[in-house]
Amino acid sequence: MLSADGTAVGFNGVALGRSQVYGTVAEAVCVQSPRHRCPSTWCDCGFYCFHDADQARGLACDEQYERSVLLEVLASGRYVSYELGLRYQRQTVRSVHLGRCRCGRTAAALDDVGGGIVGWRRLEAVCRECAGRRAVLSLEQLTRLAGVPVTVDEGAERSVLAPLAPLSGPDSGSAALPPEAEIPLLSAEVTLLQARLDEVQRRLQRLTEPS
């Protein structure tokens, strides 16, 4: 997440956590009830982490999580164990790892994708080709604002999914039409050119006629 004035970056959750933005050092807040400390054994509040990065990458296959970034964190304070890791009170983000662009290419920056909350814009990893000439947040700028290293996740880099190389040579581009199919197309183009030529001729004649 990028602040509205562009001076700070933060992170937020996916489900109930979407209403909260937290920094690189943060205390968990229960959005369902302020009457207990996080994490509570009677609630599902708190920060969640995995013991293994591949488990987090596996979660990113779910549509709900696929545009998330991977955070390496230091967990502290109160905690509750669960089958994949910890649910804990306090975290310090140590590094940020970006996944791939939606097109499959390696991420090179972050783009405003809409769906933000008051005071914060939602960002998403994007490659150079998809970013084009749009205004984006570079990895260097994100590193400076977050105060922690930002890289492309090694799991995304080793993915077997990749864009196809562009075709080259005489076979590149659209498939050639058979000769009999080209005749109507060429006839239509000739008719259109002739009509344009007739219009130009009429205009030229009006301009050259004496007043």
XYZ file of N, CA and C in Angstrom:
633
model
N 0.847 -1.175 0.000
C 0.000 0.000 0.000
C 0.894 1.241 0.000
N 0.496 2.264 -0.755
C 1.233 3.527 -0.820
C 0.339 4.632 -0.278
N 0.873 5.443 0.634
C 0.072 6.523 1.215
C -0.328 7.530 0.147
N -1.408 8.235 0.390
C -1.941 9.179 -0.592
C -0.931 10.249 -0.975
N -0.072 10.648 -0.021
C 0.923 11.682 -0.328
C 2.227 11.099 -0.853
N 2.300 9.769 -0.977
C 3.474 9.127 -1.550
C 4.699 9.114 -0.659
N 4.537 9.321 0.644
C 5.689 9.398 1.532
C 5.885 8.137 2.378
N 4.955 7.176 2.294
C 5.066 5.984 3.135
C 4.458 4.788 2.421
N 4.944 3.614 2.753
C 4.361 2.374 2.250
C 3.934 1.522 3.443
N 2.988 0.650 3.222
C 2.515 -0.238 4.261
C 1.991 -1.512 3.644
N 1.394 -2.343 4.471
C 0.860 -3.623 4.024
C -0.518 -3.794 4.650
N -1.346 -4.625 4.015
C -2.611 -4.953 4.665
C -3.006 -6.370 4.333
N -3.983 -6.870 5.074
C -4.369 -8.258 4.934
C -5.243 -8.514 3.731
N -5.761 -9.737 3.666
C -6.535 -10.158 2.503
C -8.029 -10.216 2.806
N -8.402 -10.769 3.935
C -9.819 -10.913 4.278
C -10.253 -9.766 5.185
N -10.472 -10.039 6.485
C -10.854 -8.971 7.416
C -9.747 -7.937 7.545
N -8.501 -8.362 7.347
C -7.368 -7.454 7.478
C -7.270 -6.390 6.415
N -8.140 -6.436 5.407
C -8.084 -5.434 4.335
C -8.403 -4.030 4.845
N -9.038 -3.923 5.988
C -9.401 -2.609 6.509
C -8.266 -1.973 7.310
N -7.187 -2.723 7.546
C -6.066 -2.227 8.339
C -4.806 -2.143 7.493
N -4.058 -1.060 7.663
C -2.751 -0.910 7.017
C -1.706 -0.843 8.116
N -0.665 -1.626 8.007
C 0.373 -1.648 9.032
C 1.742 -1.452 8.390
N 2.700 -0.974 9.176
C 4.027 -0.689 8.678
C 4.964 -1.866 8.834
N 6.255 -1.602 8.664
C 7.242 -2.673 8.762
C 7.379 -3.176 10.199
N 7.033 -2.348 11.177
C 6.966 -2.780 12.578
C 5.544 -2.504 13.045
N 4.837 -3.537 13.506
C 3.416 -3.330 13.797
C 2.915 -4.305 14.853
N 1.854 -3.871 15.559
C 1.130 -4.685 16.522
C -0.182 -5.137 15.869
N -0.531 -6.388 16.073
C -1.782 -6.906 15.522
C -2.975 -6.235 16.199
N -4.010 -5.963 15.420
C -5.245 -5.365 15.925
C -6.404 -6.264 15.514
N -7.258 -6.607 16.454
C -8.438 -7.403 16.135
C -9.522 -6.475 15.601
N -9.979 -6.700 14.381
C -11.000 -5.839 13.783
C -12.400 -6.269 14.205
N -12.508 -7.398 14.902
C -13.819 -7.894 15.313
C -14.190 -7.459 16.733
N -13.171 -7.347 17.602
C -13.448 -6.938 18.978
C -12.191 -6.341 19.607
N -12.300 -5.135 20.202
C -11.144 -4.528 20.857
C -10.998 -4.965 22.312
N -11.807 -5.915 22.762
C -11.869 -6.258 24.179
C -10.863 -7.327 24.597
N -10.117 -7.861 23.651
C -9.120 -8.864 24.030
C -7.786 -8.570 23.356
N -6.742 -9.142 23.903
C -5.399 -8.979 23.357
C -5.199 -9.944 22.191
N -4.408 -9.513 21.210
C -4.104 -10.366 20.057
C -2.791 -11.109 20.304
N -2.734 -12.357 19.906
C -3.833 -13.170 19.381
C -4.589 -13.863 20.509
N -5.851 -14.060 20.324
C -6.668 -14.739 21.323
C -6.959 -16.164 20.863
N -6.970 -17.087 21.815
C -7.276 -18.472 21.463
C -8.747 -18.642 21.095
N -9.575 -17.648 21.451
C -10.997 -17.725 21.150
C -11.370 -16.912 19.914
N -10.359 -16.432 19.212
C -10.590 -15.604 18.019
C -9.544 -15.984 16.981
N -9.762 -15.551 15.738
C -8.775 -15.836 14.696
C -7.916 -14.610 14.385
N -7.807 -13.677 15.318
C -7.048 -12.449 15.103
C -5.550 -12.696 15.215
N -4.772 -11.675 14.859
C -3.322 -11.757 14.936
C -2.689 -11.878 13.567
N -1.380 -11.660 13.519
C -0.617 -11.890 12.297
C -0.391 -13.394 12.144
N -0.400 -13.866 10.903
C -0.144 -15.275 10.624
C 1.173 -15.412 9.869
N 1.916 -16.457 10.158
C 3.121 -16.728 9.382
C 3.260 -18.222 9.148
N 4.055 -18.566 8.158
C 4.400 -19.947 7.854
C 5.829 -20.209 8.321
N 6.108 -21.467 8.634
C 7.477 -21.844 8.946
C 8.303 -22.015 7.677
N 7.623 -22.279 6.564
C 8.302 -22.594 5.310
C 7.793 -21.662 4.210
N 8.724 -21.051 3.457
C 8.334 -20.100 2.403
C 7.536 -20.776 1.290
N 7.823 -22.058 1.008
C 7.087 -22.740 -0.049
C 5.615 -22.898 0.301
N 5.295 -22.969 1.588
C 3.892 -23.033 1.999
C 3.188 -21.717 1.689
N 3.909 -20.618 1.877
C 3.338 -19.309 1.538
C 3.154 -19.177 0.033
N 4.107 -19.685 -0.737
C 3.978 -19.634 -2.204
C 2.798 -20.490 -2.654
N 2.580 -21.608 -1.967
C 1.442 -22.446 -2.301
C 0.126 -21.727 -2.061
N 0.048 -20.949 -0.997
C -1.160 -20.177 -0.702
C -1.441 -19.168 -1.810
N -0.381 -18.653 -2.435
C -0.538 -17.650 -3.492
C -1.180 -18.218 -4.752
N -1.344 -19.553 -4.826
C -2.067 -20.135 -5.959
C -3.572 -19.896 -5.836
N -4.026 -19.617 -4.625
C -5.435 -19.302 -4.389
C -5.722 -17.909 -4.940
N -6.833 -17.767 -5.652
C -7.191 -16.490 -6.276
C -7.208 -15.343 -5.278
N -7.593 -15.644 -4.046
C -7.701 -14.595 -3.028
C -6.335 -14.016 -2.654
N -5.288 -14.815 -2.815
C -3.964 -14.402 -2.355
C -2.957 -14.190 -3.491
N -3.338 -14.439 -4.735
C -2.366 -14.517 -5.810
C -1.631 -13.209 -6.085
N -2.187 -12.061 -5.725
C -1.505 -10.789 -5.986
C -0.756 -10.298 -4.750
N -0.647 -11.137 -3.723
C 0.031 -10.735 -2.489
C 1.546 -10.742 -2.677
N 2.231 -10.013 -1.806
C 3.685 -10.087 -1.759
C 4.076 -11.038 -0.629
N 5.287 -11.557 -0.698
C 5.799 -12.467 0.321
C 6.685 -11.674 1.276
N 6.347 -11.693 2.557
C 7.107 -10.950 3.561
C 7.910 -11.912 4.422
N 9.181 -11.610 4.602
C 9.995 -12.316 5.584
C 9.920 -11.502 6.869
N 9.455 -12.107 7.951
C 9.182 -11.352 9.167
C 9.877 -11.951 10.384
N 10.049 -11.102 11.373
C 10.473 -11.515 12.708
C 9.257 -11.408 13.602
N 8.765 -12.551 14.114
C 7.577 -12.573 14.966
C 7.987 -12.462 16.424
N 7.191 -11.736 17.209
C 7.503 -11.567 18.630
C 6.218 -11.337 19.408
N 6.341 -11.275 20.747
C 5.180 -11.070 21.601
C 4.392 -12.354 21.810
N 3.134 -12.208 22.162
C 2.249 -13.351 22.370
C 2.081 -14.127 21.061
N 1.952 -15.443 21.156
C 1.731 -16.222 19.946
C 0.908 -17.472 20.254
N 0.277 -17.978 19.201
C -0.484 -19.223 19.253
C -0.013 -20.060 18.070
N 0.353 -21.299 18.308
C 0.789 -22.180 17.217
C -0.419 -22.719 16.454
N -0.254 -22.886 15.168
C -1.246 -23.604 14.373
C -0.490 -24.531 13.437
N -1.187 -25.310 12.627
C -0.543 -26.412 11.915
C 0.545 -25.974 10.936
N 0.505 -24.750 10.439
C 1.481 -24.307 9.443
C 2.475 -23.283 9.975
N 2.265 -22.778 11.189
C 3.174 -21.757 11.697
C 2.682 -21.144 12.982
N 2.709 -19.800 13.007
C 2.326 -19.074 14.212
C 1.285 -18.018 13.900
N 0.465 -17.738 14.903
C -0.421 -16.569 14.910
C 0.076 -15.726 16.075
N 0.517 -14.487 15.800
C 1.310 -13.782 16.796
C 0.920 -12.311 16.926
N 1.496 -11.670 17.933
C 1.097 -10.315 18.322
C 1.832 -9.214 17.573
N 3.122 -9.371 17.393
C 3.944 -8.277 16.872
C 4.864 -8.801 15.775
N 5.070 -7.985 14.743
C 5.995 -8.419 13.703
C 6.853 -7.267 13.203
N 8.028 -7.646 12.739
C 8.944 -6.725 12.082
C 9.259 -7.298 10.707
N 8.928 -6.569 9.660
C 9.193 -7.037 8.306
C 10.687 -6.905 8.031
N 11.308 -7.995 7.616
C 12.738 -8.003 7.344
C 13.049 -7.788 5.864
N 12.174 -8.281 5.000
C 12.371 -8.107 3.555
C 11.044 -8.350 2.844
N 10.941 -7.820 1.626
C 9.734 -7.936 0.806
C 10.112 -8.626 -0.497
N 9.332 -9.622 -0.895
C 9.610 -10.366 -2.124
C 8.380 -10.307 -3.022
N 8.560 -9.821 -4.237
C 7.454 -9.644 -5.176
C 7.288 -10.872 -6.051
N 6.036 -11.187 -6.373
C 5.755 -12.252 -7.324
C 5.864 -11.740 -8.747
N 5.310 -12.477 -9.669
C 5.374 -12.081 -11.075
C 4.243 -11.123 -11.439
N 4.433 -10.449 -12.566
C 3.374 -9.629 -13.160
C 2.244 -10.558 -13.599
N 1.056 -10.037 -13.779
C -0.080 -10.846 -14.228
C 0.207 -11.532 -15.564
N 1.070 -10.939 -16.388
C 1.376 -11.517 -17.703
C 2.373 -12.659 -17.608
N 2.988 -12.848 -16.435
C 3.961 -13.923 -16.266
C 5.401 -13.475 -16.284
N 5.649 -12.211 -16.694
C 7.020 -11.723 -16.719
C 7.488 -11.319 -15.323
N 8.798 -11.169 -15.183
C 9.391 -10.797 -13.906
C 8.978 -9.382 -13.516
N 8.625 -9.180 -12.255
C 8.216 -7.864 -11.777
C 9.382 -6.886 -11.829
N 9.070 -5.630 -12.172
C 10.099 -4.588 -12.224
C 9.685 -3.349 -11.439
N 8.420 -3.263 -11.040
C 7.918 -2.086 -10.326
C 6.563 -2.441 -9.729
N 5.913 -1.445 -9.118
C 4.564 -1.633 -8.579
C 3.641 -0.592 -9.184
N 2.438 -1.028 -9.533
C 1.472 -0.175 -10.213
C 0.225 -0.012 -9.342
N -0.414 1.144 -9.437
C -1.672 1.399 -8.730
C -2.778 0.632 -9.444
N -3.389 -0.344 -8.753
C -4.400 -1.191 -9.388
C -5.816 -0.860 -8.923
N -5.967 0.226 -8.139
C -7.285 0.563 -7.630
C -7.643 -0.316 -6.441
N -8.825 -0.115 -5.896
C -9.274 -0.919 -4.764
C -8.580 -0.556 -3.468
N -8.076 0.678 -3.361
C -7.425 1.097 -2.134
C -8.435 1.435 -1.045
N -7.931 1.933 0.068
C -8.795 2.389 1.158
C -8.448 3.838 1.454
N -9.231 4.499 2.283
C -9.031 5.930 2.540
C -7.586 6.192 2.968
N -6.907 7.042 2.219
C -5.545 7.436 2.538
C -4.468 6.532 1.983
N -4.860 5.408 1.342
C -3.873 4.441 0.863
C -4.258 3.894 -0.511
N -3.257 3.797 -1.400
C -3.449 3.219 -2.720
C -2.933 1.779 -2.712
N -3.648 0.887 -3.402
C -3.221 -0.504 -3.482
C -2.286 -0.693 -4.678
N -1.148 -1.320 -4.434
C -0.145 -1.536 -5.473
C -0.038 -3.017 -5.820
N 0.446 -3.269 -7.034
C 0.599 -4.638 -7.505
C 1.853 -4.725 -8.362
N 2.542 -5.868 -8.273
C 3.761 -6.069 -9.062
C 3.429 -6.040 -10.551
N 4.290 -5.372 -11.319
C 4.078 -5.248 -12.762
C 5.430 -5.287 -13.463
N 5.475 -5.839 -14.666
C 6.723 -5.895 -15.427
C 6.893 -4.608 -16.235
N 8.066 -4.440 -16.857
C 8.343 -3.227 -17.632
C 7.405 -3.105 -18.822
N 7.124 -4.236 -19.498
C 6.293 -4.181 -20.696
C 4.867 -3.755 -20.366
N 4.285 -4.327 -19.298
C 2.908 -3.982 -18.934
C 2.813 -2.584 -18.324
N 3.882 -2.149 -17.652
C 3.876 -0.801 -17.068
C 3.847 0.254 -18.158
N 4.555 -0.015 -19.275
C 4.582 0.942 -20.378
C 5.055 2.308 -19.919
N 4.258 3.331 -20.236
C 4.606 4.705 -19.875
C 3.832 5.181 -18.645
N 3.135 4.253 -17.942
C 2.376 4.652 -16.767
C 3.316 5.006 -15.617
N 2.837 5.837 -14.706
C 3.607 6.189 -13.507
C 3.560 5.015 -12.539
N 4.718 4.511 -12.144
C 4.796 3.366 -11.246
C 5.763 3.658 -10.104
N 5.740 2.796 -9.094
C 6.681 2.890 -7.982
C 7.789 1.871 -8.226
N 9.019 2.338 -8.368
C 10.136 1.440 -8.655
C 10.502 0.636 -7.412
N 11.237 -0.459 -7.617
C 11.683 -1.272 -6.489
C 12.637 -0.471 -5.602
N 13.414 0.417 -6.212
C 14.331 1.258 -5.436
C 13.553 2.210 -4.530
N 12.473 2.799 -5.078
C 11.655 3.708 -4.269
C 10.952 2.952 -3.144
N 10.451 1.748 -3.445
C 9.800 0.951 -2.416
C 10.785 0.584 -1.313
N 12.001 0.218 -1.688
C 13.034 -0.107 -0.701
C 13.318 1.076 0.205
N 13.406 2.270 -0.392
C 13.702 3.474 0.392
C 12.565 3.808 1.345
N 11.324 3.718 0.870
C 10.179 4.065 1.719
C 9.924 3.027 2.809
N 10.116 1.749 2.473
C 9.860 0.697 3.450
C 11.014 0.538 4.428
N 12.224 0.880 3.985
C 13.383 0.734 4.854
C 13.874 -0.695 4.983
N 13.415 -1.569 4.088
C 13.851 -2.969 4.080
C 14.120 -3.382 2.632
N 14.938 -4.434 2.415
C 15.228 -4.871 1.038
C 13.977 -5.354 0.314
N 13.898 -5.030 -0.974
C 12.794 -5.480 -1.827
C 13.386 -6.191 -3.034
N 12.985 -7.434 -3.269
C 13.499 -8.216 -4.383
C 12.350 -8.964 -5.048
N 12.654 -9.587 -6.187
C 11.705 -10.487 -6.830
C 11.857 -11.852 -6.176
N 10.766 -12.468 -5.789
C 10.805 -13.747 -5.087
C 11.466 -14.811 -5.946
N 12.381 -15.561 -5.354
C 13.100 -16.603 -6.085
C 12.150 -17.685 -6.589
N 11.057 -17.904 -5.867
C 10.075 -18.883 -6.315
C 9.400 -18.455 -7.605
N 9.165 -17.142 -7.761
C 8.570 -16.636 -9.002
C 9.575 -16.714 -10.139
N 10.857 -16.468 -9.832
C 11.877 -16.484 -10.874
C 12.103 -17.878 -11.443
N 11.924 -18.916 -10.608
C 12.193 -20.265 -11.099
C 10.940 -20.941 -11.646
N 9.842 -20.211 -11.751
C 8.614 -20.773 -12.292
C 8.817 -21.223 -13.736
N 8.174 -22.333 -14.106
C 8.263 -22.813 -15.484
C 7.327 -22.033 -16.406
N 6.419 -21.249 -15.821
C 5.528 -20.428 -16.633
C 6.265 -19.197 -17.113
N 6.243 -18.951 -18.411
C 6.929 -17.799 -18.984
C 6.276 -17.443 -20.310
N 6.318 -16.155 -20.716
C 5.748 -15.762 -22.008
C 6.487 -16.439 -23.143
N 5.776 -16.749 -24.213
C 6.405 -17.323 -25.392
C 7.273 -16.285 -26.070
N 8.380 -16.736 -26.665
C 9.241 -15.828 -27.425
C 8.509 -15.381 -28.680
N 8.688 -14.125 -29.109
C 8.008 -13.654 -30.324
C 8.493 -14.406 -31.551
N 7.589 -14.625 -32.486
C 7.962 -15.280 -33.739
C 8.819 -14.365 -34.578
N 9.710 -14.925 -35.352
C 10.561 -14.130 -36.246
C 10.660 -14.839 -37.578
N 11.072 -14.100 -38.593
C 11.240 -14.694 -39.909
C 9.983 -14.596 -40.744
N 9.984 -15.252 -41.898
C 8.855 -15.123 -42.830
C 7.561 -15.702 -42.307
N 7.624 -16.579 -41.269
C 6.397 -17.190 -40.765
C 5.757 -16.413 -39.642
N 6.381 -15.283 -39.211
C 5.833 -14.525 -38.096
C 4.595 -13.767 -38.528
N 3.790 -13.350 -37.522
C 2.592 -12.584 -37.806
C 1.417 -13.502 -38.102
N 0.398 -12.944 -38.756
C -0.815 -13.701 -39.037
C -0.556 -14.728 -40.130
N -1.312 -15.802 -40.078
C -1.206 -16.821 -41.111
C -1.691 -16.255 -42.436
N -1.022 -16.657 -43.537
C -1.363 -16.151 -44.865
C -2.692 -16.744 -45.329
N -3.496 -15.923 -46.016
C -4.766 -16.395 -46.551
C -4.525 -17.087 -47.886
N -5.345 -18.079 -48.227
C -5.235 -18.684 -49.560
C -5.578 -17.647 -50.621
N -5.025 -17.788 -51.848
C -5.245 -16.774 -52.906
C -6.709 -16.471 -53.172
N -7.576 -17.510 -53.201
C -8.982 -17.277 -53.513
C -9.686 -16.452 -52.449
N -9.149 -16.474 -51.187
C -9.760 -15.693 -50.119
C -9.305 -14.241 -50.162
N -8.170 -13.958 -50.827
C -7.648 -12.592 -50.874
C -8.364 -11.736 -51.912
N -8.987 -12.359 -52.916
C -9.592 -11.590 -54.008
C -10.679 -10.643 -53.516
N -11.661 -11.088 -52.706
C -12.679 -10.138 -52.218
C -12.081 -9.014 -51.379
N -11.057 -9.330 -50.568
C -10.447 -8.304 -49.733
C -9.748 -7.255 -50.583
N -9.012 -7.712 -51.586
C -8.305 -6.770 -52.458
C -9.288 -5.937 -53.268
N -10.373 -6.546 -53.699
C -11.385 -5.800 -54.465
C -12.009 -4.706 -53.612
N -12.283 -5.017 -52.341
C -12.858 -4.025 -51.441
C -11.884 -2.879 -51.210
N -10.590 -3.194 -51.048
C -9.593 -2.139 -50.852
C -9.476 -1.243 -52.073
N -9.535 -1.836 -53.279
C -9.465 -1.043 -54.516
C -10.668 -0.119 -54.615
N -11.856 -0.639 -54.270
C -13.075 0.182 -54.325
C -12.971 1.362 -53.368
N -12.460 1.103 -52.163
C -12.318 2.171 -51.177
C -11.317 3.218 -51.651
N -10.198 2.789 -52.202
C -9.198 3.732 -52.710
C -9.755 4.569 -53.853
N -10.545 3.921 -54.717
C -11.127 4.651 -55.847
C -12.097 5.722 -55.368
N -12.904 5.383 -54.323
C -13.849 6.353 -53.789
C -13.113 7.544 -53.176
N -12.018 7.276 -52.471
C -11.229 8.362 -51.890
C -10.591 9.221 -52.979
N -10.128 8.576 -54.034
C -9.521 9.325 -55.145
C -10.554 10.221 -55.828
N -11.784 9.710 -56.002
C -12.849 10.517 -56.600
C -13.157 11.736 -55.734
N -13.178 11.560 -54.386
C -13.459 12.667 -53.473
C -12.360 13.716 -53.551
N -11.099 13.274 -53.610
C -9.981 14.213 -53.737
C -10.083 14.984 -55.044
N -10.466 14.283 -56.121
C -10.592 14.930 -57.418
C -11.668 16.008 -57.399
N -12.814 15.734 -56.738
C -13.885 16.725 -56.657
C -13.440 17.959 -55.874
N -12.740 17.744 -54.768
C -12.263 18.872 -53.964
C -11.258 19.713 -54.751
N -10.371 19.033 -55.455
C -9.371 19.749 -56.236
C -10.035 20.574 -57.333
N -11.085 20.014 -57.941
C -11.784 20.727 -59.000
C -12.461 21.982 -58.463
N -13.087 21.901 -57.265
C -13.724 23.086 -56.667
C -12.714 24.185 -56.360
N -11.521 23.775 -55.940
C -10.515 24.765 -55.584
C -9.924 25.456 -56.789
N -9.872 24.749 -57.908
C -9.222 25.314 -59.102
C -10.197 26.022 -60.036
N -11.500 25.879 -59.812
C -12.483 26.560 -60.659
C -12.436 28.069 -60.386
N -12.557 28.892 -61.440
C -12.543 30.359 -61.251
C -13.766 30.816 -60.486
N -13.616 31.856 -59.699
C -14.737 32.389 -58.899
C -15.743 33.051 -59.799
